[in-house]
PDB file of C-alpha atoms in Angstrom:
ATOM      1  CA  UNK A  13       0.000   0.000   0.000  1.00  0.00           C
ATOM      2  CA  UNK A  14       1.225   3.557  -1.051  1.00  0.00           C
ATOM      3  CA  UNK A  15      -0.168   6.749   0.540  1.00  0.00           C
ATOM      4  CA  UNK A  16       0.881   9.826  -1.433  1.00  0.00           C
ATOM      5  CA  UNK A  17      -0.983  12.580   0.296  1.00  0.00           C
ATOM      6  CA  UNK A  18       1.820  15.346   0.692  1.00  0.00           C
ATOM      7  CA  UNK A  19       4.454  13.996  -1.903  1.00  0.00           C
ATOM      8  CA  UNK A  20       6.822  16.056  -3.869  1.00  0.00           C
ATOM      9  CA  UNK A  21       5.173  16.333  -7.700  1.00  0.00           C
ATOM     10  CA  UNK A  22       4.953  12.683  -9.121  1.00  0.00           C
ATOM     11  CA  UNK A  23       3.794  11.841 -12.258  1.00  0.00           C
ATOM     12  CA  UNK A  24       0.741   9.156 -11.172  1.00  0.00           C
ATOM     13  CA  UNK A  25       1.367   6.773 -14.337  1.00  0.00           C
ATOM     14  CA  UNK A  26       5.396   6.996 -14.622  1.00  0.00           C
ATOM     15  CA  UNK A  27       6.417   3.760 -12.622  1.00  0.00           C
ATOM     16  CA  UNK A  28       9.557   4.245 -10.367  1.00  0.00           C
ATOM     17  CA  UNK A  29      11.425   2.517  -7.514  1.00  0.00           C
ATOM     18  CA  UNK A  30      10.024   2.669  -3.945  1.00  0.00           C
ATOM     19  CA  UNK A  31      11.485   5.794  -2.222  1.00  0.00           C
ATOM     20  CA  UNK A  32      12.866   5.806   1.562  1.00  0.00           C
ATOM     21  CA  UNK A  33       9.887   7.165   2.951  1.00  0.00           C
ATOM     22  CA  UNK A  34       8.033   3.591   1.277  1.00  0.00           C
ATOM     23  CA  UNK A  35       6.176   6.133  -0.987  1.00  0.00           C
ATOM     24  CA  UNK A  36       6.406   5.731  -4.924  1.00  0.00           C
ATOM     25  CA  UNK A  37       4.955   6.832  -7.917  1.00  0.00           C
ATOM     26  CA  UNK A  38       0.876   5.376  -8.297  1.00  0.00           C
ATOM     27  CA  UNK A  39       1.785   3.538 -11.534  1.00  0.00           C
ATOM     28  CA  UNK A  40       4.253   1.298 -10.331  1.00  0.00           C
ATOM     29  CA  UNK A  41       0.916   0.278  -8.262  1.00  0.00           C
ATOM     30  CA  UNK A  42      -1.398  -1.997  -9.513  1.00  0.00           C
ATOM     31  CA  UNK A  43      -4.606   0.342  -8.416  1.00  0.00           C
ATOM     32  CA  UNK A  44      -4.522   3.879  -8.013  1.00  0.00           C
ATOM     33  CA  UNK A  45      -7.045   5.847  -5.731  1.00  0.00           C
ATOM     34  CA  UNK A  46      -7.720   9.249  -6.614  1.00  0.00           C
ATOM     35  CA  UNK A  47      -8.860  11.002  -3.501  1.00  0.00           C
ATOM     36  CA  UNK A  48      -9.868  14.382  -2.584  1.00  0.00           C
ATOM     37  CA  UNK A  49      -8.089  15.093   0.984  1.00  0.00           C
ATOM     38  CA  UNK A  50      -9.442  18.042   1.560  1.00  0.00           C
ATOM     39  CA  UNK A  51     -12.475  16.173   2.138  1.00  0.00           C
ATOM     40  CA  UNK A  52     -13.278  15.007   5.506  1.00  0.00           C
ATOM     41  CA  UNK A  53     -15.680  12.276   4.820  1.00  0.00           C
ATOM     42  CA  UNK A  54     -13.631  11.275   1.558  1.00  0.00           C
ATOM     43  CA  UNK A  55     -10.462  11.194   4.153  1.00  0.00           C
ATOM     44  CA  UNK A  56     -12.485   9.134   6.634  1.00  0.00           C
ATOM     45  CA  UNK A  57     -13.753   6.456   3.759  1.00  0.00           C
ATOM     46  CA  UNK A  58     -10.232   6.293   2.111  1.00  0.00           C
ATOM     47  CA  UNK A  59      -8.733   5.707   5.665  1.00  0.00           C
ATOM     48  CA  UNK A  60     -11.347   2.761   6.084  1.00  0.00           C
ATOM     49  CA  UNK A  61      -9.517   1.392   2.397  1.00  0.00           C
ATOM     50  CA  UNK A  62      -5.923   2.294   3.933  1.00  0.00           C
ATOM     51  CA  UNK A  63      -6.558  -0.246   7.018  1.00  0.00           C
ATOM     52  CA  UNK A  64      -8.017  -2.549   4.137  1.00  0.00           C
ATOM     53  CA  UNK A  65      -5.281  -2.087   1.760  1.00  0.00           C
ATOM     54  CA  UNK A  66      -2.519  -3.274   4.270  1.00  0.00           C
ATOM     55  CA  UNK A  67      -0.284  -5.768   2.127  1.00  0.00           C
ATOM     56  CA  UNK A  68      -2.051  -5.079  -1.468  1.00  0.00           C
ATOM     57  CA  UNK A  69      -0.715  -3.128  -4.021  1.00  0.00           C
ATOM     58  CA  UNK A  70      -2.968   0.058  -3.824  1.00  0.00           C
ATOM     59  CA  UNK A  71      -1.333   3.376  -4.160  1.00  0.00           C
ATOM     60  CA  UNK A  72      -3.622   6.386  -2.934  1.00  0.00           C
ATOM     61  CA  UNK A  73      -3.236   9.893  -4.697  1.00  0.00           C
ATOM     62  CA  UNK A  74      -4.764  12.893  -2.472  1.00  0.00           C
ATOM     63  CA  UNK A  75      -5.608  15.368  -5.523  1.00  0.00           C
ATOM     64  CA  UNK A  76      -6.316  18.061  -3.545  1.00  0.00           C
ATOM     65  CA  UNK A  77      -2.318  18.373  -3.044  1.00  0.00           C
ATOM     66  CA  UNK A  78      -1.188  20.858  -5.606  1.00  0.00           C
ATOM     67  CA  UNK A  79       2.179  19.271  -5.533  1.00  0.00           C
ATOM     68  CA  UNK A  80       0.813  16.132  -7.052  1.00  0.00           C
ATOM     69  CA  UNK A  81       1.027  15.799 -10.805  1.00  0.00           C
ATOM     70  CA  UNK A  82      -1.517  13.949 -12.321  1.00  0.00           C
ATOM     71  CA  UNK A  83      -1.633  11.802 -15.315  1.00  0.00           C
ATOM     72  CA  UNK A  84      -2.961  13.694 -18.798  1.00  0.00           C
ATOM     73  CA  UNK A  85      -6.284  11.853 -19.037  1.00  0.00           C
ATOM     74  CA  UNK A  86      -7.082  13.403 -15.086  1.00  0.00           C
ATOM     75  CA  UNK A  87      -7.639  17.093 -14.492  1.00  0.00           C
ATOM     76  CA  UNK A  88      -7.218  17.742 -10.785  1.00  0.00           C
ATOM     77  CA  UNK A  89     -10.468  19.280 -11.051  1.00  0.00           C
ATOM     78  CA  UNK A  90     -12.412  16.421 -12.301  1.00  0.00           C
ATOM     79  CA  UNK A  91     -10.613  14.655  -9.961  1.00  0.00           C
ATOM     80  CA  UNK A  92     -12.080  16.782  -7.036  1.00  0.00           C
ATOM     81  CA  UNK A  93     -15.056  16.448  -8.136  1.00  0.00           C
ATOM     82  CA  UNK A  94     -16.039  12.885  -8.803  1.00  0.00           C
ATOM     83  CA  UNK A  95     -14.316   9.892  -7.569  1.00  0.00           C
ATOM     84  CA  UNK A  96     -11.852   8.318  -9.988  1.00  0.00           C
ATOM     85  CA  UNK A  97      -9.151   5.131  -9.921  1.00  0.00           C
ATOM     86  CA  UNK A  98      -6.731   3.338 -12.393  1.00  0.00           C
ATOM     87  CA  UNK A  99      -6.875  -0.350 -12.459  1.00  0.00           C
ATOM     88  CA  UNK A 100      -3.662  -2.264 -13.414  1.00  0.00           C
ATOM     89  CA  UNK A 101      -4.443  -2.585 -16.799  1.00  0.00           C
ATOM     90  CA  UNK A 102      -4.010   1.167 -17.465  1.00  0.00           C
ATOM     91  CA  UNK A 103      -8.431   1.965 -17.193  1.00  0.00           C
ATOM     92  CA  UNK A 104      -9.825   5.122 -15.388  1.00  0.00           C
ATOM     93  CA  UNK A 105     -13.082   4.486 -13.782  1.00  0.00           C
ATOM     94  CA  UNK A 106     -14.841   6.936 -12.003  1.00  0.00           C
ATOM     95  CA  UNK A 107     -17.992   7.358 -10.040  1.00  0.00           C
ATOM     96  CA  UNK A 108     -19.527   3.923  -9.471  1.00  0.00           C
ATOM     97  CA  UNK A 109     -17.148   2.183 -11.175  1.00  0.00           C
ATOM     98  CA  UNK A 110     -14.188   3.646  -9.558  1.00  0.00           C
ATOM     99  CA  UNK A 111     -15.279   2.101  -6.187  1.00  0.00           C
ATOM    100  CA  UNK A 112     -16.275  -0.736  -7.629  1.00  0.00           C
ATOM    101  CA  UNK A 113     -12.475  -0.993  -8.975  1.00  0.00           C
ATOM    102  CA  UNK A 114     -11.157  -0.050  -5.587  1.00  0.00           C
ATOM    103  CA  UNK A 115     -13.674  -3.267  -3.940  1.00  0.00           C
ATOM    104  CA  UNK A 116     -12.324  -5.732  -6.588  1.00  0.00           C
ATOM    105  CA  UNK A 117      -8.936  -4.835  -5.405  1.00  0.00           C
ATOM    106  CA  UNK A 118      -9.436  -5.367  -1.776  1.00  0.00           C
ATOM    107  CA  UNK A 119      -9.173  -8.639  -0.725  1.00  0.00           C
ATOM    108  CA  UNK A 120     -12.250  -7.436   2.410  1.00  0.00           C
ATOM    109  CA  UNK A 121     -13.840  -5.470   0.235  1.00  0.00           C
ATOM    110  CA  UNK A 122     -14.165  -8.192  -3.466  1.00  0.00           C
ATOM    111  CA  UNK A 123     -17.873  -9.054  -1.459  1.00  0.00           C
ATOM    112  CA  UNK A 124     -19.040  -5.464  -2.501  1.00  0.00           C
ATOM    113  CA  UNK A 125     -18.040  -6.343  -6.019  1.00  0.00           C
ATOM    114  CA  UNK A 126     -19.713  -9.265  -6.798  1.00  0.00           C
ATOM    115  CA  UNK A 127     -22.761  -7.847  -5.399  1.00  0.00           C
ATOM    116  CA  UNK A 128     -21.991  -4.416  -7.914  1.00  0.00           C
ATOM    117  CA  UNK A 129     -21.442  -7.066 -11.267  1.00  0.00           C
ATOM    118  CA  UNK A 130     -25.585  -8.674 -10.365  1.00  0.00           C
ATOM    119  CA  UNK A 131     -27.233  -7.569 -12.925  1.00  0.00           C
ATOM    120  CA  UNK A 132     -28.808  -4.172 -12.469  1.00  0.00           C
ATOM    121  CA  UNK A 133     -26.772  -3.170 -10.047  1.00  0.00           C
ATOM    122  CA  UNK A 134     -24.310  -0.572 -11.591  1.00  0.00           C
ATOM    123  CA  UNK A 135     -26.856   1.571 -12.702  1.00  0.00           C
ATOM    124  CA  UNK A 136     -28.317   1.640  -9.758  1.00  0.00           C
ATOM    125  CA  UNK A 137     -25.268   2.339  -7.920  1.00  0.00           C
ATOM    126  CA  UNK A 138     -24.100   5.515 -10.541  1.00  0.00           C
ATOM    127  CA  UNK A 139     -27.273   6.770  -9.740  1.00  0.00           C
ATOM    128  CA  UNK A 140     -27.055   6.505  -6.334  1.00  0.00           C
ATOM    129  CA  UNK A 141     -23.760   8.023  -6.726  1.00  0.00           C
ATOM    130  CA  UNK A 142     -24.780  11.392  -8.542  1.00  0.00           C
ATOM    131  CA  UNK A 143     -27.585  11.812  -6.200  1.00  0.00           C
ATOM    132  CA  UNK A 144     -24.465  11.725  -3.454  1.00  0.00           C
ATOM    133  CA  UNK A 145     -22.527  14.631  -5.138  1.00  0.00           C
ATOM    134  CA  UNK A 146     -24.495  16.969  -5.031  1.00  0.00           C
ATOM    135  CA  UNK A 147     -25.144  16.842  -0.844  1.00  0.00           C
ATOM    136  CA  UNK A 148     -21.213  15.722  -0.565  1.00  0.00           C
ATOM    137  CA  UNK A 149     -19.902  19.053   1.221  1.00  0.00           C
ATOM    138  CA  UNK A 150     -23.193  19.029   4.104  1.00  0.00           C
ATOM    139  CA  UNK A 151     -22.463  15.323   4.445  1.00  0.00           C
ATOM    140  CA  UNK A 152     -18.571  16.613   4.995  1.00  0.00           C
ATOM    141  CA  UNK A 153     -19.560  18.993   6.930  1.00  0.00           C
ATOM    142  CA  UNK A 154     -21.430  16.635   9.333  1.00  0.00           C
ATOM    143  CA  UNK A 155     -18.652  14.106   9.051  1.00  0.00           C
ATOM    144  CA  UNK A 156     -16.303  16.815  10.202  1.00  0.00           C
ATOM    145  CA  UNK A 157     -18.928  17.896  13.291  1.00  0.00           C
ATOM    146  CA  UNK A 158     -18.464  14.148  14.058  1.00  0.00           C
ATOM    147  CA  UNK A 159     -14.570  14.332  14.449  1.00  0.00           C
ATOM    148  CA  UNK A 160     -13.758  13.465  10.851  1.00  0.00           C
ATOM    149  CA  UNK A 161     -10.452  15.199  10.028  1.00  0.00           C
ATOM    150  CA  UNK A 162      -9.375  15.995   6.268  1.00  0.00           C
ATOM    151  CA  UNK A 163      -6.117  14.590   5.693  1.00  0.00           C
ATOM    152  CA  UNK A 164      -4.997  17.725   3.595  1.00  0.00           C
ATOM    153  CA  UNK A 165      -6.653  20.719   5.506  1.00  0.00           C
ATOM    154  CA  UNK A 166      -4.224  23.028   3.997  1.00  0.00           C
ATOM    155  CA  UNK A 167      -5.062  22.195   0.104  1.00  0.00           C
ATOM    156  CA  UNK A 168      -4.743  25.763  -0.427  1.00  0.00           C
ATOM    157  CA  UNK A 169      -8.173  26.830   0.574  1.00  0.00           C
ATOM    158  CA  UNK A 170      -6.655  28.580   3.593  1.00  0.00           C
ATOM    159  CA  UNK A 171      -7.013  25.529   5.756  1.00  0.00           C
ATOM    160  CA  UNK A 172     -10.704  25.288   4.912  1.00  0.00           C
ATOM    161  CA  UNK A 173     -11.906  21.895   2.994  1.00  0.00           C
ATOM    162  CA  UNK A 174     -13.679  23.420  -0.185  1.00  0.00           C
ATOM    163  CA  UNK A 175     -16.298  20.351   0.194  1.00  0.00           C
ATOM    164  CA  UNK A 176     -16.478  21.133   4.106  1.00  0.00           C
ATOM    165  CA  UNK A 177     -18.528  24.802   3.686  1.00  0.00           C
TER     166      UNK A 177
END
């Protein structure tokens, strides 16, 4: 597992050797998580796939870090907005299908998948999903009344979470 919240810039697809601090770049990884940090229920879901995660090969990318690069085919922006991972094989998926990418890669999580690939079920969940975007910062907001923490509170919003009001 790889956890590149506050790394120097990185390009997310260029695969390198594993670095001192155990980080390296996402595309040495066989899944990437795209993750907005600034978040604080986004940072308390992605920590619940961090304890998952232990002893896969998962790399998570906190795009709300402006020293991250990102790969070409995903704006930081797009990134922030809707949930996105790269399988192994090279694929962005986001919404639905991004988590559904991030279940089939957890070994606690492949339950969630199977259920996703029933038939009927995706649509469902992308639905379900952009009805969930819209109410994402009061849901934040509420995770962060809670005791949810962002893991990148200083994502250059002045230490305010754009998705946490």
């Amino acid at each position: 597992m790889t956890i590149m919240t506050h790394a120097k810039p990185q390009t997310a697809v260029a695969p390198s050797a594993r670095t001192g601090d155990a980080r390296h770049d996402a595309g040495a990884a066989e899944t990437t998580i795209y993750f907005d940090g600034s978040c604080a229920l986004c940072s308390w879901e992605i920590g619940q796939y961090e304890k998952a995660a232990s002893g896969t090969d998962v790399a998570f990318v906190d795009v709300s870090d402006p020293d991250v690069a990102l790969a070409g085919d995903v704006s930081r922006e797009a990134a922030m907005k809707r949930f996105h991972v790269r399988t192994g094989d090279g694929t962005l998926r986001a919404g639905a299908a991004g988590f559904v990418a991030v279940w089939e890669a957890l070994p606690s999580w492949r339950w969630a998948a199977h259920l996703a690939r029933l038939p009927g079920v995706m649509p469902v969940l992308e639905l379900a999903y952009r009805a969930f975007l819209p109410v994402r910062p009061l849901l934040s907001r509420l995770a962060r009344l809670l005791g949810a923490k962002p893991m990148n509170s200083e994502a250059g919003h002045g230490g305010r979470a754009p998705h946490d009001g």
